[in-house]
């Protein structure tokens, strides 16, 4: 019996081994089935969306899940065989903030670009092409890289690192990611075609809206606001701003801003749903144009930046669009927080040499940067903003020319018809005075003649105002004199009588006009504070080459001691210009101030 036992036990041991091997194979088959099912689900998931940015991010997340990788990324290859877009997953916001810049496509990543074939490594640092990591980048060991092709074009590469559990990526992991990359290429192509179709649709609608606004005679600000809102939607930007140059052209100032963090609500922009799609608003206050302080993308209206040190300034000076594609780190001029800018673009409004402003757009950190196609489309679209400004200026010039023509016609009618007829009436009355026997009647007729003479002077003053370039508006000497008199009337309780003779706006040099305004301001201030007057008259006239200002009131007159530092200043101004200054008491009482200077 002892000799039989070994022969009985051996078949049982072999059976156990076979059963164990069968169980392992069954588990492998089940695991493979599960991974194939997961891969199938992943392919369906990746192809179920048409938004390109969503598709790309879903591809990376799905690939990392399928092969149990801790980190994943998708790098989009540009025209010069460099990475123009880099979408990471698995990194926290703190880790992203510590990275100085994203990879640019050098070293091992560059090898995948030059030779688009799958690469699988146990340790990245052991490869001869390893270039190292950017400062602040977390350490990574195991690596799996697979290209994504769209037909014969290499769109980009999938990068997967740090297999969980400390293991290495195997052939099965590589096969799964290669299969996913193939399906991803189809999904990306569909999303790109959809994106292009949507962009063209938005472009056509936006062009129609802008054209309608231009033809309807809308104000420039309204048209620019419309253009900014449509550009933001067209490019999928989170924030947009329109910057126009200051007077000296050294600074650009924000005139329109909308998006997260905008300090001013701008009408006519995208609705609430557009804002919601643009991203969440984060606390913080932007400083310079394109500021990103505290997470805010949108600058405040009125903020300014130097042309020489901003992205918008580069576009303004060169007449060419610029963009920043690195979503983390790098230096983005014109931002308040260069350590964490998002993708940005600056598009000139107008052609090189005739740039009128800049359209600035920004995205949140971590979003896909603007593409060259989007940049060219925005550049063409921004040209309509230049047309809007040109049409507005032409309309303003045409309206101003029409107004000046009307004023000139009215001035000629007043001079050739009204004044001549009033003058004829005055001459007739003057000739009738000697024939009037009753003194009271003669006095009344003489008073009527004086009133006619005053009316003629006022009409002549009106003619000069109508013929001046600014039509007597507040920008000219007449307008500024009128403003001072009206301001004094608010304190006096009544409006002083004002008469202006001669071409004050065109005939008086600016520096002499400033002296005249200073004298008038001091004279009216004295009347308000000391005169206790019930009647005040102001007469400013230019006769030949002499400018005269007369201010008369019926108040209490000059103080008994005759001391007044203000009057001394007025005399000094007259002496400095070679003129004369005189103060006396008119027949009815009060004070009469006469200030006269030559223009030569």
JSON list of C-alpha atoms in Angstrom, two decimals, residues 121-291:
[
{"chain": "A", "resi": 121, "resn": "UNK", "atom": "CA", "xyz": [9.11, 53.57, -20.23]},
{"chain": "A", "resi": 122, "resn": "UNK", "atom": "CA", "xyz": [9.63, 52.24, -16.73]},
{"chain": "A", "resi": 123, "resn": "UNK", "atom": "CA", "xyz": [11.36, 55.49, -15.71]},
{"chain": "A", "resi": 124, "resn": "UNK", "atom": "CA", "xyz": [11.34, 58.76, -17.66]},
{"chain": "A", "resi": 125, "resn": "UNK", "atom": "CA", "xyz": [14.74, 59.82, -16.33]},
{"chain": "A", "resi": 126, "resn": "UNK", "atom": "CA", "xyz": [16.43, 56.73, -17.78]},
{"chain": "A", "resi": 127, "resn": "UNK", "atom": "CA", "xyz": [15.69, 57.67, -21.39]},
{"chain": "A", "resi": 128, "resn": "UNK", "atom": "CA", "xyz": [18.46, 59.39, -23.33]},
{"chain": "A", "resi": 129, "resn": "UNK", "atom": "CA", "xyz": [16.08, 62.05, -24.66]},
{"chain": "A", "resi": 130, "resn": "UNK", "atom": "CA", "xyz": [14.80, 62.97, -21.21]},
{"chain": "A", "resi": 131, "resn": "UNK", "atom": "CA", "xyz": [14.94, 66.76, -20.81]},
{"chain": "A", "resi": 132, "resn": "UNK", "atom": "CA", "xyz": [13.78, 66.95, -17.22]},
{"chain": "A", "resi": 133, "resn": "UNK", "atom": "CA", "xyz": [10.74, 68.70, -15.79]},
{"chain": "A", "resi": 134, "resn": "UNK", "atom": "CA", "xyz": [9.96, 72.43, -15.56]},
{"chain": "A", "resi": 135, "resn": "UNK", "atom": "CA", "xyz": [10.64, 74.01, -12.13]},
{"chain": "A", "resi": 136, "resn": "UNK", "atom": "CA", "xyz": [7.84, 73.19, -9.71]},
{"chain": "A", "resi": 137, "resn": "UNK", "atom": "CA", "xyz": [6.68, 70.14, -11.67]},
{"chain": "A", "resi": 138, "resn": "UNK", "atom": "CA", "xyz": [5.92, 67.06, -9.51]},
{"chain": "A", "resi": 139, "resn": "UNK", "atom": "CA", "xyz": [8.28, 64.07, -10.00]},
{"chain": "A", "resi": 140, "resn": "UNK", "atom": "CA", "xyz": [7.09, 61.32, -12.35]},
{"chain": "A", "resi": 141, "resn": "UNK", "atom": "CA", "xyz": [8.45, 57.85, -13.13]},
{"chain": "A", "resi": 142, "resn": "UNK", "atom": "CA", "xyz": [6.63, 55.42, -15.44]},
{"chain": "A", "resi": 143, "resn": "UNK", "atom": "CA", "xyz": [5.52, 56.84, -18.78]},
{"chain": "A", "resi": 144, "resn": "UNK", "atom": "CA", "xyz": [3.27, 55.94, -21.71]},
{"chain": "A", "resi": 145, "resn": "UNK", "atom": "CA", "xyz": [2.98, 58.21, -24.74]},
{"chain": "A", "resi": 146, "resn": "UNK", "atom": "CA", "xyz": [0.71, 57.64, -27.73]},
{"chain": "A", "resi": 147, "resn": "UNK", "atom": "CA", "xyz": [0.12, 59.93, -30.76]},
{"chain": "A", "resi": 148, "resn": "UNK", "atom": "CA", "xyz": [-3.38, 61.01, -31.79]},
{"chain": "A", "resi": 149, "resn": "UNK", "atom": "CA", "xyz": [-3.86, 61.11, -35.55]},
{"chain": "A", "resi": 150, "resn": "UNK", "atom": "CA", "xyz": [-6.58, 62.67, -37.65]},
{"chain": "A", "resi": 151, "resn": "UNK", "atom": "CA", "xyz": [-6.23, 60.85, -40.95]},
{"chain": "A", "resi": 152, "resn": "UNK", "atom": "CA", "xyz": [-2.55, 61.44, -41.84]},
{"chain": "A", "resi": 153, "resn": "UNK", "atom": "CA", "xyz": [-2.18, 64.49, -39.60]},
{"chain": "A", "resi": 154, "resn": "UNK", "atom": "CA", "xyz": [-0.73, 64.19, -36.09]},
{"chain": "A", "resi": 155, "resn": "UNK", "atom": "CA", "xyz": [-3.06, 66.28, -33.96]},
{"chain": "A", "resi": 156, "resn": "UNK", "atom": "CA", "xyz": [-1.20, 65.75, -30.69]},
{"chain": "A", "resi": 157, "resn": "UNK", "atom": "CA", "xyz": [-0.02, 63.21, -28.14]},
{"chain": "A", "resi": 158, "resn": "UNK", "atom": "CA", "xyz": [-1.46, 61.51, -25.08]},
{"chain": "A", "resi": 159, "resn": "UNK", "atom": "CA", "xyz": [0.92, 61.43, -22.12]},
{"chain": "A", "resi": 160, "resn": "UNK", "atom": "CA", "xyz": [0.25, 59.15, -19.14]},
{"chain": "A", "resi": 161, "resn": "UNK", "atom": "CA", "xyz": [2.55, 58.84, -16.12]},
{"chain": "A", "resi": 162, "resn": "UNK", "atom": "CA", "xyz": [2.80, 57.26, -12.69]},
{"chain": "A", "resi": 163, "resn": "UNK", "atom": "CA", "xyz": [0.83, 54.00, -12.89]},
{"chain": "A", "resi": 164, "resn": "UNK", "atom": "CA", "xyz": [-0.88, 53.52, -9.55]},
{"chain": "A", "resi": 165, "resn": "UNK", "atom": "CA", "xyz": [0.63, 50.87, -7.30]},
{"chain": "A", "resi": 166, "resn": "UNK", "atom": "CA", "xyz": [4.15, 51.62, -8.48]},
{"chain": "A", "resi": 167, "resn": "UNK", "atom": "CA", "xyz": [4.02, 49.26, -11.46]},
{"chain": "A", "resi": 168, "resn": "UNK", "atom": "CA", "xyz": [4.88, 49.83, -15.12]},
{"chain": "A", "resi": 169, "resn": "UNK", "atom": "CA", "xyz": [2.62, 50.30, -18.09]},
{"chain": "A", "resi": 170, "resn": "UNK", "atom": "CA", "xyz": [2.41, 47.00, -20.03]},
{"chain": "A", "resi": 171, "resn": "UNK", "atom": "CA", "xyz": [1.64, 46.04, -23.60]},
{"chain": "A", "resi": 172, "resn": "UNK", "atom": "CA", "xyz": [-2.05, 45.73, -22.84]},
{"chain": "A", "resi": 173, "resn": "UNK", "atom": "CA", "xyz": [-2.10, 49.31, -21.47]},
{"chain": "A", "resi": 174, "resn": "UNK", "atom": "CA", "xyz": [-0.40, 50.49, -24.63]},
{"chain": "A", "resi": 175, "resn": "UNK", "atom": "CA", "xyz": [-2.88, 48.63, -26.87]},
{"chain": "A", "resi": 176, "resn": "UNK", "atom": "CA", "xyz": [-5.86, 50.12, -25.00]},
{"chain": "A", "resi": 177, "resn": "UNK", "atom": "CA", "xyz": [-4.50, 53.69, -25.24]},
{"chain": "A", "resi": 178, "resn": "UNK", "atom": "CA", "xyz": [-3.66, 53.23, -28.93]},
{"chain": "A", "resi": 179, "resn": "UNK", "atom": "CA", "xyz": [-7.24, 52.05, -29.56]},
{"chain": "A", "resi": 180, "resn": "UNK", "atom": "CA", "xyz": [-8.60, 55.02, -27.57]},
{"chain": "A", "resi": 181, "resn": "UNK", "atom": "CA", "xyz": [-6.36, 57.43, -29.50]},
{"chain": "A", "resi": 182, "resn": "UNK", "atom": "CA", "xyz": [-7.75, 56.10, -32.79]},
{"chain": "A", "resi": 183, "resn": "UNK", "atom": "CA", "xyz": [-11.30, 56.72, -31.66]},
{"chain": "A", "resi": 184, "resn": "UNK", "atom": "CA", "xyz": [-10.24, 60.07, -30.22]},
{"chain": "A", "resi": 185, "resn": "UNK", "atom": "CA", "xyz": [-8.96, 61.18, -33.62]},
{"chain": "A", "resi": 186, "resn": "UNK", "atom": "CA", "xyz": [-12.44, 60.65, -35.10]},
{"chain": "A", "resi": 187, "resn": "UNK", "atom": "CA", "xyz": [-14.10, 62.46, -32.18]},
{"chain": "A", "resi": 188, "resn": "UNK", "atom": "CA", "xyz": [-11.68, 65.39, -32.45]},
{"chain": "A", "resi": 189, "resn": "UNK", "atom": "CA", "xyz": [-12.26, 65.72, -36.19]},
{"chain": "A", "resi": 190, "resn": "UNK", "atom": "CA", "xyz": [-16.04, 65.77, -35.66]},
{"chain": "A", "resi": 191, "resn": "UNK", "atom": "CA", "xyz": [-15.68, 68.36, -32.89]},
{"chain": "A", "resi": 192, "resn": "UNK", "atom": "CA", "xyz": [-13.40, 70.52, -35.06]},
{"chain": "A", "resi": 193, "resn": "UNK", "atom": "CA", "xyz": [-15.85, 70.40, -37.96]},
{"chain": "A", "resi": 194, "resn": "UNK", "atom": "CA", "xyz": [-18.69, 71.31, -35.63]},
{"chain": "A", "resi": 195, "resn": "UNK", "atom": "CA", "xyz": [-16.61, 74.10, -34.08]},
{"chain": "A", "resi": 196, "resn": "UNK", "atom": "CA", "xyz": [-15.82, 75.51, -37.51]},
{"chain": "A", "resi": 197, "resn": "UNK", "atom": "CA", "xyz": [-19.48, 75.37, -38.53]},
{"chain": "A", "resi": 198, "resn": "UNK", "atom": "CA", "xyz": [-20.55, 77.06, -35.30]},
{"chain": "A", "resi": 199, "resn": "UNK", "atom": "CA", "xyz": [-17.88, 79.73, -35.69]},
{"chain": "A", "resi": 200, "resn": "UNK", "atom": "CA", "xyz": [-19.03, 80.53, -39.21]},
{"chain": "A", "resi": 201, "resn": "UNK", "atom": "CA", "xyz": [-22.64, 80.70, -38.06]},
{"chain": "A", "resi": 202, "resn": "UNK", "atom": "CA", "xyz": [-21.74, 83.06, -35.22]},
{"chain": "A", "resi": 203, "resn": "UNK", "atom": "CA", "xyz": [-19.57, 85.09, -37.61]},
{"chain": "A", "resi": 204, "resn": "UNK", "atom": "CA", "xyz": [-22.41, 85.52, -40.11]},
{"chain": "A", "resi": 205, "resn": "UNK", "atom": "CA", "xyz": [-24.90, 86.45, -37.40]},
{"chain": "A", "resi": 206, "resn": "UNK", "atom": "CA", "xyz": [-22.46, 88.84, -35.74]},
{"chain": "A", "resi": 207, "resn": "UNK", "atom": "CA", "xyz": [-21.61, 90.49, -39.07]},
{"chain": "A", "resi": 208, "resn": "UNK", "atom": "CA", "xyz": [-25.31, 90.93, -39.78]},
{"chain": "A", "resi": 209, "resn": "UNK", "atom": "CA", "xyz": [-25.91, 92.48, -36.34]},
{"chain": "A", "resi": 210, "resn": "UNK", "atom": "CA", "xyz": [-22.97, 94.85, -36.66]},
{"chain": "A", "resi": 211, "resn": "UNK", "atom": "CA", "xyz": [-23.95, 95.88, -40.20]},
{"chain": "A", "resi": 212, "resn": "UNK", "atom": "CA", "xyz": [-27.49, 96.59, -39.04]},
{"chain": "A", "resi": 213, "resn": "UNK", "atom": "CA", "xyz": [-26.20, 98.68, -36.15]},
{"chain": "A", "resi": 214, "resn": "UNK", "atom": "CA", "xyz": [-23.89, 100.64, -38.46]},
{"chain": "A", "resi": 215, "resn": "UNK", "atom": "CA", "xyz": [-26.60, 101.35, -41.01]},
{"chain": "A", "resi": 216, "resn": "UNK", "atom": "CA", "xyz": [-29.07, 102.38, -38.31]},
{"chain": "A", "resi": 217, "resn": "UNK", "atom": "CA", "xyz": [-26.71, 105.14, -37.17]},
{"chain": "A", "resi": 218, "resn": "UNK", "atom": "CA", "xyz": [-26.01, 103.68, -33.73]},
{"chain": "A", "resi": 219, "resn": "UNK", "atom": "CA", "xyz": [-23.49, 105.45, -31.50]},
{"chain": "A", "resi": 220, "resn": "UNK", "atom": "CA", "xyz": [-19.87, 104.21, -31.64]},
{"chain": "A", "resi": 221, "resn": "UNK", "atom": "CA", "xyz": [-19.98, 102.97, -28.04]},
{"chain": "A", "resi": 222, "resn": "UNK", "atom": "CA", "xyz": [-23.09, 100.93, -28.78]},
{"chain": "A", "resi": 223, "resn": "UNK", "atom": "CA", "xyz": [-21.51, 99.35, -31.86]},
{"chain": "A", "resi": 224, "resn": "UNK", "atom": "CA", "xyz": [-18.24, 98.62, -30.06]},
{"chain": "A", "resi": 225, "resn": "UNK", "atom": "CA", "xyz": [-20.16, 97.01, -27.20]},
{"chain": "A", "resi": 226, "resn": "UNK", "atom": "CA", "xyz": [-21.99, 94.82, -29.70]},
{"chain": "A", "resi": 227, "resn": "UNK", "atom": "CA", "xyz": [-18.73, 93.85, -31.40]},
{"chain": "A", "resi": 228, "resn": "UNK", "atom": "CA", "xyz": [-17.09, 93.03, -28.06]},
{"chain": "A", "resi": 229, "resn": "UNK", "atom": "CA", "xyz": [-19.97, 90.78, -27.00]},
{"chain": "A", "resi": 230, "resn": "UNK", "atom": "CA", "xyz": [-20.09, 88.94, -30.30]},
{"chain": "A", "resi": 231, "resn": "UNK", "atom": "CA", "xyz": [-16.30, 88.50, -30.36]},
{"chain": "A", "resi": 232, "resn": "UNK", "atom": "CA", "xyz": [-16.41, 87.04, -26.87]},
{"chain": "A", "resi": 233, "resn": "UNK", "atom": "CA", "xyz": [-19.03, 84.52, -27.93]},
{"chain": "A", "resi": 234, "resn": "UNK", "atom": "CA", "xyz": [-17.30, 83.75, -31.21]},
{"chain": "A", "resi": 235, "resn": "UNK", "atom": "CA", "xyz": [-13.98, 82.90, -29.52]},
{"chain": "A", "resi": 236, "resn": "UNK", "atom": "CA", "xyz": [-15.48, 81.27, -26.44]},
{"chain": "A", "resi": 237, "resn": "UNK", "atom": "CA", "xyz": [-13.66, 83.82, -24.25]},
{"chain": "A", "resi": 238, "resn": "UNK", "atom": "CA", "xyz": [-14.48, 84.42, -20.61]},
{"chain": "A", "resi": 239, "resn": "UNK", "atom": "CA", "xyz": [-13.81, 88.15, -20.73]},
{"chain": "A", "resi": 240, "resn": "UNK", "atom": "CA", "xyz": [-13.44, 90.84, -23.36]},
{"chain": "A", "resi": 241, "resn": "UNK", "atom": "CA", "xyz": [-12.41, 94.49, -23.35]},
{"chain": "A", "resi": 242, "resn": "UNK", "atom": "CA", "xyz": [-12.09, 97.27, -25.91]},
{"chain": "A", "resi": 243, "resn": "UNK", "atom": "CA", "xyz": [-9.15, 99.63, -25.42]},
{"chain": "A", "resi": 244, "resn": "UNK", "atom": "CA", "xyz": [-8.73, 102.98, -27.16]},
{"chain": "A", "resi": 245, "resn": "UNK", "atom": "CA", "xyz": [-5.65, 105.23, -27.13]},
{"chain": "A", "resi": 246, "resn": "UNK", "atom": "CA", "xyz": [-5.39, 108.35, -24.98]},
{"chain": "A", "resi": 247, "resn": "UNK", "atom": "CA", "xyz": [-4.71, 111.69, -26.57]},
{"chain": "A", "resi": 248, "resn": "UNK", "atom": "CA", "xyz": [-0.93, 111.25, -26.70]},
{"chain": "A", "resi": 249, "resn": "UNK", "atom": "CA", "xyz": [-1.16, 107.63, -27.88]},
{"chain": "A", "resi": 250, "resn": "UNK", "atom": "CA", "xyz": [1.21, 106.41, -25.14]},
{"chain": "A", "resi": 251, "resn": "UNK", "atom": "CA", "xyz": [-1.48, 104.64, -23.12]},
{"chain": "A", "resi": 252, "resn": "UNK", "atom": "CA", "xyz": [-4.48, 102.47, -23.92]},
{"chain": "A", "resi": 253, "resn": "UNK", "atom": "CA", "xyz": [-7.62, 102.97, -21.84]},
{"chain": "A", "resi": 254, "resn": "UNK", "atom": "CA", "xyz": [-10.45, 100.46, -21.33]},
{"chain": "A", "resi": 255, "resn": "UNK", "atom": "CA", "xyz": [-13.73, 101.90, -22.62]},
{"chain": "A", "resi": 256, "resn": "UNK", "atom": "CA", "xyz": [-15.77, 98.67, -22.69]},
{"chain": "A", "resi": 257, "resn": "UNK", "atom": "CA", "xyz": [-15.37, 95.56, -20.52]},
{"chain": "A", "resi": 258, "resn": "UNK", "atom": "CA", "xyz": [-17.57, 92.56, -19.87]},
{"chain": "A", "resi": 259, "resn": "UNK", "atom": "CA", "xyz": [-17.07, 89.19, -18.26]},
{"chain": "A", "resi": 260, "resn": "UNK", "atom": "CA", "xyz": [-16.20, 87.84, -14.81]},
{"chain": "A", "resi": 261, "resn": "UNK", "atom": "CA", "xyz": [-14.93, 90.66, -12.64]},
{"chain": "A", "resi": 262, "resn": "UNK", "atom": "CA", "xyz": [-16.08, 93.51, -14.88]},
{"chain": "A", "resi": 263, "resn": "UNK", "atom": "CA", "xyz": [-16.48, 96.60, -12.72]},
{"chain": "A", "resi": 264, "resn": "UNK", "atom": "CA", "xyz": [-19.14, 98.06, -14.97]},
{"chain": "A", "resi": 265, "resn": "UNK", "atom": "CA", "xyz": [-22.15, 96.33, -16.48]},
{"chain": "A", "resi": 266, "resn": "UNK", "atom": "CA", "xyz": [-22.12, 96.86, -20.23]},
{"chain": "A", "resi": 267, "resn": "UNK", "atom": "CA", "xyz": [-25.46, 96.75, -22.03]},
{"chain": "A", "resi": 268, "resn": "UNK", "atom": "CA", "xyz": [-25.88, 94.88, -25.24]},
{"chain": "A", "resi": 269, "resn": "UNK", "atom": "CA", "xyz": [-23.45, 92.08, -24.42]},
{"chain": "A", "resi": 270, "resn": "UNK", "atom": "CA", "xyz": [-24.10, 88.39, -24.08]},
{"chain": "A", "resi": 271, "resn": "UNK", "atom": "CA", "xyz": [-27.00, 87.37, -21.90]},
{"chain": "A", "resi": 272, "resn": "UNK", "atom": "CA", "xyz": [-26.78, 85.62, -18.56]},
{"chain": "A", "resi": 273, "resn": "UNK", "atom": "CA", "xyz": [-26.40, 82.23, -20.16]},
{"chain": "A", "resi": 274, "resn": "UNK", "atom": "CA", "xyz": [-23.33, 83.40, -22.04]},
{"chain": "A", "resi": 275, "resn": "UNK", "atom": "CA", "xyz": [-21.85, 84.69, -18.81]},
{"chain": "A", "resi": 276, "resn": "UNK", "atom": "CA", "xyz": [-22.56, 81.39, -17.13]},
{"chain": "A", "resi": 277, "resn": "UNK", "atom": "CA", "xyz": [-20.78, 79.52, -19.89]},
{"chain": "A", "resi": 278, "resn": "UNK", "atom": "CA", "xyz": [-17.85, 81.91, -19.59]},
{"chain": "A", "resi": 279, "resn": "UNK", "atom": "CA", "xyz": [-16.97, 80.66, -16.12]},
{"chain": "A", "resi": 280, "resn": "UNK", "atom": "CA", "xyz": [-17.28, 81.65, -12.52]},
{"chain": "A", "resi": 281, "resn": "UNK", "atom": "CA", "xyz": [-16.34, 85.01, -11.15]},
{"chain": "A", "resi": 282, "resn": "UNK", "atom": "CA", "xyz": [-13.65, 85.02, -8.55]},
{"chain": "A", "resi": 283, "resn": "UNK", "atom": "CA", "xyz": [-12.99, 87.72, -5.98]},
{"chain": "A", "resi": 284, "resn": "UNK", "atom": "CA", "xyz": [-10.33, 90.28, -6.64]},
{"chain": "A", "resi": 285, "resn": "UNK", "atom": "CA", "xyz": [-9.85, 93.63, -8.28]},
{"chain": "A", "resi": 286, "resn": "UNK", "atom": "CA", "xyz": [-8.04, 94.01, -11.60]},
{"chain": "A", "resi": 287, "resn": "UNK", "atom": "CA", "xyz": [-5.47, 96.74, -11.80]},
{"chain": "A", "resi": 288, "resn": "UNK", "atom": "CA", "xyz": [-4.04, 97.16, -15.25]},
{"chain": "A", "resi": 289, "resn": "UNK", "atom": "CA", "xyz": [-5.73, 96.22, -18.49]},
{"chain": "A", "resi": 290, "resn": "UNK", "atom": "CA", "xyz": [-6.22, 92.50, -18.76]},
{"chain": "A", "resi": 291, "resn": "UNK", "atom": "CA", "xyz": [-5.65, 92.24, -15.04]}
]
